[in-house]
XYZ file of C-alpha atoms in Angstrom:
404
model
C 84.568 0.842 83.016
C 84.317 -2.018 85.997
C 80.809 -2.403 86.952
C 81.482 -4.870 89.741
C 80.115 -3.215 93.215
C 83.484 -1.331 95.126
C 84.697 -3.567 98.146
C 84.137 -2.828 101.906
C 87.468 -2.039 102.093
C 87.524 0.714 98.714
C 84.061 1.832 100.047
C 86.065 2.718 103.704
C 89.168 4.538 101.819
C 86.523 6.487 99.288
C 84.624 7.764 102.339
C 87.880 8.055 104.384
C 88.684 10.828 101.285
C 85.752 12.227 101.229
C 85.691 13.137 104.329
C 89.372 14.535 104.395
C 89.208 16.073 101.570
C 85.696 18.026 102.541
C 87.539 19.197 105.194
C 90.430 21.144 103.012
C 89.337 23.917 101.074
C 91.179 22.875 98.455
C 87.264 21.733 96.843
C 86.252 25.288 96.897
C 88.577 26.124 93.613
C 88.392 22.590 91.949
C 84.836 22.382 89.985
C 85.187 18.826 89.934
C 85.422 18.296 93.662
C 82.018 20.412 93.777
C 80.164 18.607 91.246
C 80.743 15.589 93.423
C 79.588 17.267 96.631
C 76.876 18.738 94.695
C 75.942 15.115 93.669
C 75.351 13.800 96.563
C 72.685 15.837 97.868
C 71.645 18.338 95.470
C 69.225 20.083 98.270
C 71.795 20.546 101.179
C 74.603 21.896 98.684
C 71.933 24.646 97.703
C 70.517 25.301 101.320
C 74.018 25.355 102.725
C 75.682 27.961 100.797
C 77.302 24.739 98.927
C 79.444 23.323 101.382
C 81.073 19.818 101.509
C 81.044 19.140 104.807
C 77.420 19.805 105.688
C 76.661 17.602 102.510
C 78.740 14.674 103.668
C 77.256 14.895 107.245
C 73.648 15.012 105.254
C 74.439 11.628 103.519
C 76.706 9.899 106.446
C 74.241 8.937 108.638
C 73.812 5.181 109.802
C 77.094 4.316 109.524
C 77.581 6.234 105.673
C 74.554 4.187 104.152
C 73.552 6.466 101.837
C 77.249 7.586 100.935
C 78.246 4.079 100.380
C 74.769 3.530 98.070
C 75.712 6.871 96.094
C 79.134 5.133 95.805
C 77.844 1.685 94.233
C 77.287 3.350 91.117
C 80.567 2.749 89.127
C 80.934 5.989 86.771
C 80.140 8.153 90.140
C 82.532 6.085 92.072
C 85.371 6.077 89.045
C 84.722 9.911 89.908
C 85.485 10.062 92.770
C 88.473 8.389 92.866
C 89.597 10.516 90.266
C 89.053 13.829 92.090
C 90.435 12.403 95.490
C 93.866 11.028 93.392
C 94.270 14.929 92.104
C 93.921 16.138 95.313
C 96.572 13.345 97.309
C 98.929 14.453 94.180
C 98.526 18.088 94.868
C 98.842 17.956 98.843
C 102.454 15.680 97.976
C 103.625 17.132 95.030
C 107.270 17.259 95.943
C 108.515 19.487 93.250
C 106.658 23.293 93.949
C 108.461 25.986 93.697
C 108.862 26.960 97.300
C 111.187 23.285 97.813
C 113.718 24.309 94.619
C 113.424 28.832 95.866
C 112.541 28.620 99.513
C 112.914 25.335 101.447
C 113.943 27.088 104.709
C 110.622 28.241 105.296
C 108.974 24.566 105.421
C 110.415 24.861 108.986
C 109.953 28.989 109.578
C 107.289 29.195 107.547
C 105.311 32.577 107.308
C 102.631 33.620 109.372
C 100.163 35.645 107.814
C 98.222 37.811 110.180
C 94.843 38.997 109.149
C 91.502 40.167 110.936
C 89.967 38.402 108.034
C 90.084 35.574 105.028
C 87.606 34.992 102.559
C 87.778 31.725 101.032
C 84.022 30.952 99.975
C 80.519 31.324 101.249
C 80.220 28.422 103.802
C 82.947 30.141 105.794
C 81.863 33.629 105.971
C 84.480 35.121 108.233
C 85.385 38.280 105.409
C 83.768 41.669 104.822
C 85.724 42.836 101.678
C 88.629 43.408 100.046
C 90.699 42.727 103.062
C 89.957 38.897 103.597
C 89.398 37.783 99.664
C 93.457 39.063 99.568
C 94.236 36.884 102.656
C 92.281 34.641 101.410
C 94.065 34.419 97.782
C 97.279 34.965 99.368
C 96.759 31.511 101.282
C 95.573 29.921 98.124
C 98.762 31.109 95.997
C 101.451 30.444 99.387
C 99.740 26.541 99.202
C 99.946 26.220 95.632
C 103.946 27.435 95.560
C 104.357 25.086 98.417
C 105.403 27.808 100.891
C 105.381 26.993 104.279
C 102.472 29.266 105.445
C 100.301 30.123 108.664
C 96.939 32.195 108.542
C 96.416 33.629 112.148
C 92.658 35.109 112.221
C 89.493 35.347 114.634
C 86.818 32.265 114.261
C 83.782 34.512 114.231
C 80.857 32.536 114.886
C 78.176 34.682 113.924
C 80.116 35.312 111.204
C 79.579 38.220 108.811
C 75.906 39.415 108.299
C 73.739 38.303 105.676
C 71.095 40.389 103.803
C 67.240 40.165 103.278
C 64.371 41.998 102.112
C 61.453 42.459 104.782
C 58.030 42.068 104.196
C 57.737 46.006 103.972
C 60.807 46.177 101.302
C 63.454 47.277 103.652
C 66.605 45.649 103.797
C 67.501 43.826 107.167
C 70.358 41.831 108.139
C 71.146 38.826 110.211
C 73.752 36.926 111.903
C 73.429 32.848 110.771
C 75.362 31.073 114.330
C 78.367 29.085 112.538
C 78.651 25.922 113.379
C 82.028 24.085 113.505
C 81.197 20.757 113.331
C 79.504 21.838 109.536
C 82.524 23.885 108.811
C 85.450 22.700 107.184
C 87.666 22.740 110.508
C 88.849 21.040 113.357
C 89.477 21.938 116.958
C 92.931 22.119 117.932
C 93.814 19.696 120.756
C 96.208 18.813 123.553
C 97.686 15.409 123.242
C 94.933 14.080 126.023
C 92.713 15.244 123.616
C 91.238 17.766 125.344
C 90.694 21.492 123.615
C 94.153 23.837 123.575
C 93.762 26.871 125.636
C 95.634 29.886 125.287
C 95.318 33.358 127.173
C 96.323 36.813 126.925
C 95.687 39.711 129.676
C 93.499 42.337 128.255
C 91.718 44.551 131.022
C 94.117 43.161 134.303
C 92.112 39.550 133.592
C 92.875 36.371 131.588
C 90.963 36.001 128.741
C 91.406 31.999 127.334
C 90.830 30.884 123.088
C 90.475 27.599 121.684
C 91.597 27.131 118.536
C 90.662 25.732 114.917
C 92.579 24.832 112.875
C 91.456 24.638 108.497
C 93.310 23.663 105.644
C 93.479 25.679 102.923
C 95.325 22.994 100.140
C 99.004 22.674 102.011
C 98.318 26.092 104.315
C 97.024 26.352 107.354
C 94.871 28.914 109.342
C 94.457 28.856 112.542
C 90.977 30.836 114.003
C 91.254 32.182 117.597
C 87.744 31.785 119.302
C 86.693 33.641 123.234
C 84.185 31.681 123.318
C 84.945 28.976 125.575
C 83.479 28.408 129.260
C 86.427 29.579 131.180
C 85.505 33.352 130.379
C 82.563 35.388 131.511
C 79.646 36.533 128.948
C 81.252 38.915 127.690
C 84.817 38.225 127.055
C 82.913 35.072 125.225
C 81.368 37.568 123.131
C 84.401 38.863 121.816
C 85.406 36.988 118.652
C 81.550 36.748 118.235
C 81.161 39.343 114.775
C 83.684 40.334 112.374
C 84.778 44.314 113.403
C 81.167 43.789 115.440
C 80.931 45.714 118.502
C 82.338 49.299 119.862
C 85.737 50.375 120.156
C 86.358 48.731 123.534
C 85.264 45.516 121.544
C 88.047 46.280 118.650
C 90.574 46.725 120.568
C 89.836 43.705 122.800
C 90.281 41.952 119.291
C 93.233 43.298 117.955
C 95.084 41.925 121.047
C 93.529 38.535 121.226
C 94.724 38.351 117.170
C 98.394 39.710 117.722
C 98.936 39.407 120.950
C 97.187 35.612 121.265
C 98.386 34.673 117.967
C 101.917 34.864 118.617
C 101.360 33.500 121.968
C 99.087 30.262 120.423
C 102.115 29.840 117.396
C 104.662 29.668 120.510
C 102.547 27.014 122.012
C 102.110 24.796 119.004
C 106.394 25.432 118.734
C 105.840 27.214 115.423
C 108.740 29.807 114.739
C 108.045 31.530 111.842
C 110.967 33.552 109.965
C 108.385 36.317 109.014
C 105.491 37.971 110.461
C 103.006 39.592 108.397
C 100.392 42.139 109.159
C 97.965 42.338 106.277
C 96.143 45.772 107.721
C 97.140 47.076 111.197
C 94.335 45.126 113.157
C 97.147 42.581 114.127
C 100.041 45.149 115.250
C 100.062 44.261 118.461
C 101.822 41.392 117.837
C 104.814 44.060 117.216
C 104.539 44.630 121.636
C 104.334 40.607 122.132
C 107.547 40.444 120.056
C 109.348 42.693 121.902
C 108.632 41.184 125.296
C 109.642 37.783 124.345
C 113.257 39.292 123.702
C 112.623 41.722 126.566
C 112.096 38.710 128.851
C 115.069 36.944 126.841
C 117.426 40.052 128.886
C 117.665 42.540 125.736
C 116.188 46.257 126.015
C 113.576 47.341 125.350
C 115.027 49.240 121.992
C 117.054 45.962 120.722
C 113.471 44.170 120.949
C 112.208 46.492 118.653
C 115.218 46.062 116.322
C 114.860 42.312 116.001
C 111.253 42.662 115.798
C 111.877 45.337 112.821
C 113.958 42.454 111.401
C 111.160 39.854 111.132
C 107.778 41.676 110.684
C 106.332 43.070 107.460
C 102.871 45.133 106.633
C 101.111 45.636 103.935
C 98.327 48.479 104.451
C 95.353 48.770 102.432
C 92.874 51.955 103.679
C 93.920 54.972 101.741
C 91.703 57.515 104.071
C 92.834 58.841 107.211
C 89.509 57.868 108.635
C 89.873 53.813 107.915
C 92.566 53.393 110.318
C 92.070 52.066 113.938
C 92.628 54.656 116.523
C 92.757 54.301 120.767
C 92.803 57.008 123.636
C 95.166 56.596 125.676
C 92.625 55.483 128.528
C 91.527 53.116 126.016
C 95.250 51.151 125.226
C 96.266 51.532 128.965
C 93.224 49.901 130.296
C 92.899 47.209 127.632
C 96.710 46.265 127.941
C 97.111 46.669 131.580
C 100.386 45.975 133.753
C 101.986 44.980 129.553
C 104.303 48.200 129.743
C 105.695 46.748 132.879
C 106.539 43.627 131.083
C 108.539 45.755 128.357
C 110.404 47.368 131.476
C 109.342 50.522 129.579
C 107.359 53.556 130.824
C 104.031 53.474 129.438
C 104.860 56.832 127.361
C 106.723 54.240 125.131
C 104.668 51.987 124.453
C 102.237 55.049 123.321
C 104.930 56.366 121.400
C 105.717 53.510 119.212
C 101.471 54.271 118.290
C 102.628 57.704 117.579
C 103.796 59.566 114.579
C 105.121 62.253 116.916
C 106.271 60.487 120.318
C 106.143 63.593 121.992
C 102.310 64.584 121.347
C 100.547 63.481 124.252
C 97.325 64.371 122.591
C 98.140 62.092 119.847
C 96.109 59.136 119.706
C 97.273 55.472 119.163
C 97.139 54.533 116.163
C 97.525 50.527 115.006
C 98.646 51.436 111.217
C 101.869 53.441 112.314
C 102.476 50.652 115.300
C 102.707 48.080 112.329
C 105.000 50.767 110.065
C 107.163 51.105 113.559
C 107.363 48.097 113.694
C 108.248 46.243 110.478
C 110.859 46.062 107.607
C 109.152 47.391 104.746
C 105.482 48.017 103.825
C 103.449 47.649 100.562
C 99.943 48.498 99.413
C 97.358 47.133 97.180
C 98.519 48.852 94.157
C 100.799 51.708 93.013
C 97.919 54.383 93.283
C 97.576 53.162 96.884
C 101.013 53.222 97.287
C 101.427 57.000 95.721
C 98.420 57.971 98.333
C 99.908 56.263 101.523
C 103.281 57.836 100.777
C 101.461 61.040 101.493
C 99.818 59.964 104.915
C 102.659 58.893 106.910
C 105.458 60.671 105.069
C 105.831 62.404 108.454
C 106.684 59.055 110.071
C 109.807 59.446 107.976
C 111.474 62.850 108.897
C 114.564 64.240 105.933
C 112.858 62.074 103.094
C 110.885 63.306 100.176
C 107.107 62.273 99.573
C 108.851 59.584 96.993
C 111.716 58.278 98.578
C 108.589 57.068 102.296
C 109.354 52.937 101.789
């Protein structure tokens, strides 16, 4: 083992990979990547719900001092560079299984649409089941190499944490996330300024910035409202996961579908397959459509390609746990967007519809995504057996067991 102090120039790579590699999630399922953060300051790895990047910005101030004084120590340095080298091997490992099975989608890659991920504590932007399958499912697409895109809200307040008062009840709180301790980075114009996107929702613009975090080789991308250019409470809007009243969800659900697509066109992504994981992103089914609606095809043959790209996997086996709209409600929130499908707004309802024709119906998100997708899955084959028997009616002539 060299005991000779590390170089200026090793000390400025080390904290160069630090730094990086705090920034990746790919730390939060190697043990010996969090030993190391946990090593340099024991305290602010246990106050901070053990995350890397509020740890390095703990021990990088005055120009890294204490960083580059943790680093002098050879075995912890040797370390180091040990952990960093798996991680550079892992993000260019040339030979996954995605570039011998599935090399076109390095350049159409997937993009993965989900109200929520769950990755690990210090990014608390999951309630349950839903995210910690996103979140796995962007784990597994980086380590097959699979060119994949997370689309979600960045929820600042995040998702509530639990305490006991001083009389014994349970109380809960919203800890303000902060992105400069998160491990993500705004998503910028070449000038350097913040990207802003918009979508109409309520006959006014509504902008999101962007951040951008890297989950190994995938990326996510978190849509946030709360930028200057919109009034208090269009800011407030990405504020809480599912927080708010229905107005509130809705106003969600089109700044995820409907923004997401719009933000991937921007950054000149073209994915080869949408997917909806849940139905709080279907409205990235209408968005689809317009784009070939404005491209001069009808209204129908945008819903055909669409069918042709998007896929849904549904998870709430009650009748209850699906997203449902008034028709006030959806023809408010998406304003003059039926005139943009060159539709009457009957048909946009309809595609929300299991019966078109019931004008009491209401609009529901979970058979907008089965209207508008390929093929479906659930969770497991229980869940499968039991969402058969919801919405076999979407699927006139065909036994309980032959509903895809």
């Amino acid at each position: 083992m060299r005991s000779e102090p590390l170089t200026q120039k090793e000390l400025k790579e080390i904290v160069a990979g630090l730094n990086k590699m705090a920034r990746n999630l790919w730390w939060t399922w190697n043990n010996e990547a969090q030993e190391i953060f946990e090593t340099l300051s024991p305290r602010t790895w246990q106050n901070q719900y053990h995350n890397a990047v509020a740890v390095l910005r703990e021990v990088s101030a005055w120009n890294d001092y204490e960083l580059r004084m943790r680093l002098q120590n050879s075995d912890f340095a040797a370390k180091v560079k040990a952990v960093l080298k798996k991680f550079d091997d892992y993000m260019t490992r040339p030979d996954t299984w995605a570039a011998a099975n599935a090399p076109q989608l390095q350049n159409n890659p997937v993009a993965y649409f989900s109200a929520e991920f769950g990755f690990h504590e210090s990014l608390p932007i999951a309630a349950g089941g839903l995210g910690m399958l996103a979140g796995d499912h962007t784990k597994s697409a980086s380590d097959l190499g699979l060119g994949f895109v997370g689309i979600t809200l960045f929820y600042r307040d995040g998702y509530f944490q639990q305490t006991i008062n001083n009389e014994n009840w349970q109380v809960e709180y919203y800890p303000q996330l902060n992105p400069r301790n998160l491990a993500m980075e705004p998503v910028l114009k070449p000038d350097g300024d913040p990207l802003l996107c918009e979508v109409d929702i309520m006959g006014q613009p509504v902008f999101f910035r962007t951040w951008k975090t890297m989950v190994g080789r995938s990326t996510l991308f978190l849509l946030d409202t709360n930028v200057e250019l919109n009034p208090g409470n269009l800011r407030e809007i990405t504020a809480r996961v599912y927080g708010g009243d229905v107005t509130t969800r809705i106003m969600q659900e089109i700044v995820l579908g409907i923004g997401g697509i719009k933000l991937l066109r921007t950054l000149g992504i073209n994915p080869s397959v949408f997917h909806m994981n849940e139905g709080h992103s279907a409205f990235l089914v209408l968005e689809l459509i317009r784009e070939q609606v404005a491209m001069g095809k009808t209204f129908e043959e945008g819903l055909k390609e669409t069918i042709a790209h998007a896929v849904f996997t549904t998870h709430t086996p009650v009748p209850a746990g699906h997203d449902r709209f008034n028709e006030g409600l959806v023809r408010y929130a998406l304003g003059n967007y039926a005139a943009k499908l060159k539709v009457p707004f009957s048909k946009v309802m309809g595609l929300g519809r299991v019966n078109p024709e019931d004008n009491d119906e209401l609009f529901c998100m979970t058979v907008l995504a089965l209207k508008g997708s390929r093929s479906a899955n659930g969770v497991s084959e229980l869940h499968g057996q039991v969402s058969r028997k919801m919405w076999k009616d979407l699927y006139p002539g065909k036994k309980e067991e032959e509903v895809p």
